[in-house]
Every structure is written in C-alpha cells, then in structure tokens.
Coordinates of C-alpha atoms in Angstrom, one line a residue:
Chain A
X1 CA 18.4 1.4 10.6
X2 CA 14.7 1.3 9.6
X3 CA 14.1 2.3 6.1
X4 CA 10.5 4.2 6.8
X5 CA 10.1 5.1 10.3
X6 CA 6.3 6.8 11.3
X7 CA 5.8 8.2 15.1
X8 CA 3.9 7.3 17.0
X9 CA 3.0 4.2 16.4
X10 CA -0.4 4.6 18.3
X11 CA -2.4 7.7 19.0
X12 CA -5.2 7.9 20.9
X13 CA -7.0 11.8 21.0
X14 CA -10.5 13.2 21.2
X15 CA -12.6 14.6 18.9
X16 CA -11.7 18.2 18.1
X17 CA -7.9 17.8 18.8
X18 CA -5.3 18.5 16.4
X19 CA -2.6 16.1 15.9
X20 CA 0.3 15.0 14.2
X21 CA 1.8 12.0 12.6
X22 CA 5.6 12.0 11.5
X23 CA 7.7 10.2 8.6
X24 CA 10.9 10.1 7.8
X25 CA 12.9 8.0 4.9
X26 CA 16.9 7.2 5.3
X27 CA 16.7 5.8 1.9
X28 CA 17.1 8.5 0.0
X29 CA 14.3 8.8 -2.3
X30 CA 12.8 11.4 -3.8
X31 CA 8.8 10.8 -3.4
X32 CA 6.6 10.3 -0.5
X33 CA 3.3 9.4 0.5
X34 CA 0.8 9.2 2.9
X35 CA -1.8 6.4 2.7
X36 CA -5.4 5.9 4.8
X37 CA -6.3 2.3 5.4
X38 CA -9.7 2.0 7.0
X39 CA -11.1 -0.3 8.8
X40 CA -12.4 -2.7 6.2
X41 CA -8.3 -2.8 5.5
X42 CA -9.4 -0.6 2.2
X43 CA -5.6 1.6 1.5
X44 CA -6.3 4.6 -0.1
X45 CA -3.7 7.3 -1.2
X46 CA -4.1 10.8 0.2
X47 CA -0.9 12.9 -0.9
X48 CA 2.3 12.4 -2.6
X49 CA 4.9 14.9 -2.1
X50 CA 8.8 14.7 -4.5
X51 CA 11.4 17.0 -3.8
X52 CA 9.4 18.6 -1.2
X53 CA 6.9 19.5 -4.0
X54 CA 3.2 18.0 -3.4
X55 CA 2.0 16.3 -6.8
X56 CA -0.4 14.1 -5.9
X57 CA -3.7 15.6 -3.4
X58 CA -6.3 13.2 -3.3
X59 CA -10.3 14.5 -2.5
X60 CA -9.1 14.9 1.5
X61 CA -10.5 17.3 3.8
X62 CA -8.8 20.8 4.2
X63 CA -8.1 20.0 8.2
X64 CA -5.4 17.1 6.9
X65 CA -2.1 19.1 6.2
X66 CA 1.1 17.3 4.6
X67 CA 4.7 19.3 5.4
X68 CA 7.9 18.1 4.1
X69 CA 10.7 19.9 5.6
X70 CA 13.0 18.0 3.6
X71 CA 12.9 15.5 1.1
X72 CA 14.0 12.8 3.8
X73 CA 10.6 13.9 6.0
X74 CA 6.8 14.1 5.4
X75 CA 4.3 14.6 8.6
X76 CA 0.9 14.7 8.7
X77 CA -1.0 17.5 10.3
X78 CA -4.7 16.8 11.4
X79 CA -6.7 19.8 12.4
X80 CA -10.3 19.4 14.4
X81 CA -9.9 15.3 14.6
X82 CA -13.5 13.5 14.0
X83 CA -14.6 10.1 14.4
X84 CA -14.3 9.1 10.5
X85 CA -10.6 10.0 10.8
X86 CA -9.6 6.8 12.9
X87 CA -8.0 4.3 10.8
X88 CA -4.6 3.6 10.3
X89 CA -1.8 6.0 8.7
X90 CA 0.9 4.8 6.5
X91 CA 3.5 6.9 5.0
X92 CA 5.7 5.6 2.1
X93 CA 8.8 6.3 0.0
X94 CA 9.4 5.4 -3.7
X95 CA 12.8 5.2 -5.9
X96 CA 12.9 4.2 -9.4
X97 CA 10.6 4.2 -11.7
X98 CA 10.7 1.3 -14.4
X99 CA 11.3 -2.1 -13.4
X100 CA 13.2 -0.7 -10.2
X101 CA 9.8 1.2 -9.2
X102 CA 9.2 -0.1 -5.3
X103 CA 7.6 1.7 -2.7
X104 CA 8.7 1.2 0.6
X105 CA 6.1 1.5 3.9
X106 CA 6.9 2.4 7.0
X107 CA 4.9 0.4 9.8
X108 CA 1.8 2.5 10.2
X109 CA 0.4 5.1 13.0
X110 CA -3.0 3.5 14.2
X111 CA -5.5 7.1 15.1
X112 CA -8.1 6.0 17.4
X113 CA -10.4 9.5 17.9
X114 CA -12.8 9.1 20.6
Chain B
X1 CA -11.3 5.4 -14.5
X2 CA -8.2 3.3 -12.8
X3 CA -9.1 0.6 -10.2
X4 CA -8.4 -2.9 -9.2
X5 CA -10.5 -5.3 -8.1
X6 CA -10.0 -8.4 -5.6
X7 CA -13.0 -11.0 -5.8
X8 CA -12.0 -13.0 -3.0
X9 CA -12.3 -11.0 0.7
X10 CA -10.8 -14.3 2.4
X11 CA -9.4 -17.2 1.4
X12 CA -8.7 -20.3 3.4
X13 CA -6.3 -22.8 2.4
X14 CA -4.6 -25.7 4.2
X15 CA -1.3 -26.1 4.7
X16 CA 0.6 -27.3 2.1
X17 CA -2.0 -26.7 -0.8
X18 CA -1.2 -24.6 -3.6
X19 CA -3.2 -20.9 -3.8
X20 CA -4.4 -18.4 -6.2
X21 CA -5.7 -14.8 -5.8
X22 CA -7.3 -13.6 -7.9
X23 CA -6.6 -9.8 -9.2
X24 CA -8.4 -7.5 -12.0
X25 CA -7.5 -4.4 -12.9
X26 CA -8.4 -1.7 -15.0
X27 CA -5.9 0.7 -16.1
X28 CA -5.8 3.3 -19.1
X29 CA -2.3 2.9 -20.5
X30 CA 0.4 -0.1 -20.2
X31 CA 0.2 -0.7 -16.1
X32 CA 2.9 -1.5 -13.6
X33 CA 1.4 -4.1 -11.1
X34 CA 2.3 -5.0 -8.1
X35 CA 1.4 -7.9 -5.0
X36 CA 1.8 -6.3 -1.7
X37 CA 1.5 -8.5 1.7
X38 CA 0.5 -7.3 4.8
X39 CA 1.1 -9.3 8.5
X40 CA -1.5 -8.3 10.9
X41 CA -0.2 -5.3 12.4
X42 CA 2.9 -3.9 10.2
X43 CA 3.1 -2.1 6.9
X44 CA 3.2 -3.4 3.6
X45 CA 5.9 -5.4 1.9
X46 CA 6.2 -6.1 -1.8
X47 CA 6.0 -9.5 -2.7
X48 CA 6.7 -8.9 -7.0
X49 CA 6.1 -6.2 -9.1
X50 CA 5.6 -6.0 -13.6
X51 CA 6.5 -3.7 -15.6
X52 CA 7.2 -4.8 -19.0
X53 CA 8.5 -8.3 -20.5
X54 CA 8.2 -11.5 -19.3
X55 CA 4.6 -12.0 -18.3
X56 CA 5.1 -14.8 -15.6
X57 CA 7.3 -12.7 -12.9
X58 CA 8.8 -14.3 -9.7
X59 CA 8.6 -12.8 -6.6
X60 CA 10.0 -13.3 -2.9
X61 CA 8.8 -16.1 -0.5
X62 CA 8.2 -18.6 -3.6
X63 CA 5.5 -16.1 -5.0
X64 CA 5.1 -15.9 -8.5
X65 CA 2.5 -13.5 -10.7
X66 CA 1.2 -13.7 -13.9
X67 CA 0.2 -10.7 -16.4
X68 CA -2.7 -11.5 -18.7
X69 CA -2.9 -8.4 -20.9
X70 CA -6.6 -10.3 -22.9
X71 CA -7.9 -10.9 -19.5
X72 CA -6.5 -7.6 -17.2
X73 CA -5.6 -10.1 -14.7
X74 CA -2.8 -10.2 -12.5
X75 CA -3.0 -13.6 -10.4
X76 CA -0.8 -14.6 -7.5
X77 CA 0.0 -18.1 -7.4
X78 CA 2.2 -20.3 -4.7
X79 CA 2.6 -24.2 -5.0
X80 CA 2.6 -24.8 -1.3
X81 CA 1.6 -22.7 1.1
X82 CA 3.0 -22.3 4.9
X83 CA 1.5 -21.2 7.9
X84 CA 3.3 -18.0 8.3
X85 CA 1.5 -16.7 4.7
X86 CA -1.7 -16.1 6.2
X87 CA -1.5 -12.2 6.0
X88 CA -3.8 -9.8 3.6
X89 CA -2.8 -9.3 0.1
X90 CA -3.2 -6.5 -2.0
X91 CA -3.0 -6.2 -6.0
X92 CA -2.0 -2.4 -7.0
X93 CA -2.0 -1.3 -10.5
X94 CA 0.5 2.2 -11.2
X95 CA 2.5 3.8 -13.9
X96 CA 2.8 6.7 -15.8
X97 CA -0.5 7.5 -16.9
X98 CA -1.8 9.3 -13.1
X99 CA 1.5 10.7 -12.1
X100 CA 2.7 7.4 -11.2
X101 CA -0.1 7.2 -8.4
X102 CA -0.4 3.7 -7.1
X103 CA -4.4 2.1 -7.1
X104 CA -4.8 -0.6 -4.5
X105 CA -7.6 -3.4 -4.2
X106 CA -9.3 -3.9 -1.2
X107 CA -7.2 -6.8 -0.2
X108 CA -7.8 -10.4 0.4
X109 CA -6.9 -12.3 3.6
X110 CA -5.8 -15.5 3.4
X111 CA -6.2 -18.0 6.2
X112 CA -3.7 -20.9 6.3
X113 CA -5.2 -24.3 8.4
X114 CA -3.0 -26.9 9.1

C-alpha cells in the first residue's frame, strides 16, 4: 500500500541507451512531479504534470520525456543517456493547496550511466 | 528570483543537545515553507510545513519551525536530539506565485555523536 511507488529502484545503463523510469500515486492526487537530485544531494524540479496536463517544464534537455497515462501515473523517458544524467530520480504527488499543501515522494530511482 | 538558502552543509551535534538549522529564503509573494528530511537512501518526508498564521509551527518527531517574515528565515529547531535524526534536511519555499512550484535548498546533513 505504498503511497508513491518509482521502478526500478536502481538502473544501471550505458551511455547512449534510452531508458525509462516509472511512477505511480494511489493517493489520488491531482499533480505530479519529477525531481533530479545530484550528487552534491542538490533537488531540483524538472516537470510537473496535473490532470495529465504538463504545467511546470524546467530548462531540461529535449531527450528527457514525461508521459502520464493517467493522472494516477507519470514515467520518465530518457533518450541518448549521458554521463551528467546519473543522479537520483524522484517522482512526487501533491494534494491540497493551503495549509493541507504536502507533497508526497516516492523512494527514488538511482541512474548510474556508465 | 525565488531560491533558498542553507548556510550550514553539515552539522554535528551530540546526542541529546538541542539543534538549529538555519534556512533563508527569498520569495516574491507571501511563501509556503516547508522542512523536508531525508534518511540516507529513501525519499523525502515532510517534517512541518507554513502557510499563513501562527509563525512558530510544530512539526513531527518533536520538530518545530519558526517564520520570521523581517528576517526571511525559516529555522528548524529540536530541544534534544536522538541518534536516528542524523539524516539531510532541506528548507523549500512554494506557493502561488510560480505555479505552486516548490524551490529547495541544497540541504544540510546533520551528524548526531553520542
């Protein structure tokens, strides 16, 4: 009954190689994001998708593709993997907004491109 | 522009001392903030969150928070703290003004001797 659920959980691929990363939310809300933390632990937001809608796309390179089949799912699609794209991938879901705004994480997909 | 900023990259504390980190943010309109913990190895968890109100806000785990609008400061404070808080913290500033897009610091990590 995990609340934000990511697979894998590690992912280990050579350079060039195009690879994906899945997330999906039973908690039924709305909005959904994927996060980059690097290696200096530094988290930085890359999209945000509600409703299946994208509304937030950060300055990320054209060969990282969000899909949200529904509003319960967001993967990550990463074309042409380089070396600057290992770090560690979380995806998030958010309810509320207010004082009941909380995003909720999901435990994170380590990338390791060699 | 939006960002926060940590000072401290690591903090040690011993057992049973009382802690403070140390969060500054800087943040257009009126600004939800937020304390986020992360264990080595698994996503992030919020600890407390502000929105509007009272500016001393309690959170889980004996956390507490204070909002300093004069000094943009968001401070995390515990009396005494345990072993099992070493972990890295992160201060995030959000609201409306950026489509609700959440702005993290680049974490501190506390170490805990006993």
């Amino acid at each position: 009954d995990t609340a934000v659920s990511q697979t894998p959980k590690y992912l280990v691929t050579q350079m060039g190689n195009d690879k994906s990363i899945k997330c999906e939310q039973n908690l039924g809300h709305d909005t959904m994001y994927w996060y980059k933390q690097d290696s200096k632990k530094f988290l930085k937001i890359m999209f945000s998708y509600n409703n299946k809608e994208l509304i937030i796309n950060e300055t990320v390179p054209n060969r990282f593709s969000p899909k949200s089949p529904d509003k319960a799912h967001l993967n990550l699609h990463i074309n042409s993997l380089e070396l600057g794209d290992s770090a560690v991938y979380f995806c998030a879901s958010r309810t509320g907004t207010g004082s009941t705004d909380t995003q909720y994480f999901g435990p994170g997909t380590r990338l390791t491109v060699l | 522009a939006q960002s926060v900023t940590q000072p401290d990259i690591h903090i040690t504390v011993s057992e049973g001392a009382s802690l403070e980190l140390r969060c500054n943010y800087s943040y257009g309109a009126t600004p939800y903030l937020f304390w986020y913990v992360q264990s080595p190895g698994q996503g992030l968890q919020l600890l407390l969150k502000y929105f509007s109100g009272d500016t001393l806000v309690q959170g889980i785990k004996g956390f507490e928070a204070e909002f300093k609008r004069s000094q943009s400061s968001f401070n995390l404070r515990k009396p005494s703290v345990h072993w099992s808080d070493a972990a890295e913290y992160f201060c995030a500033v959000g609201g409306r003004s950026g489509g609700f897009k959440t702005i993290f610091g680049a974490g501190t990590r506390l170490f805990v001797k006993a």
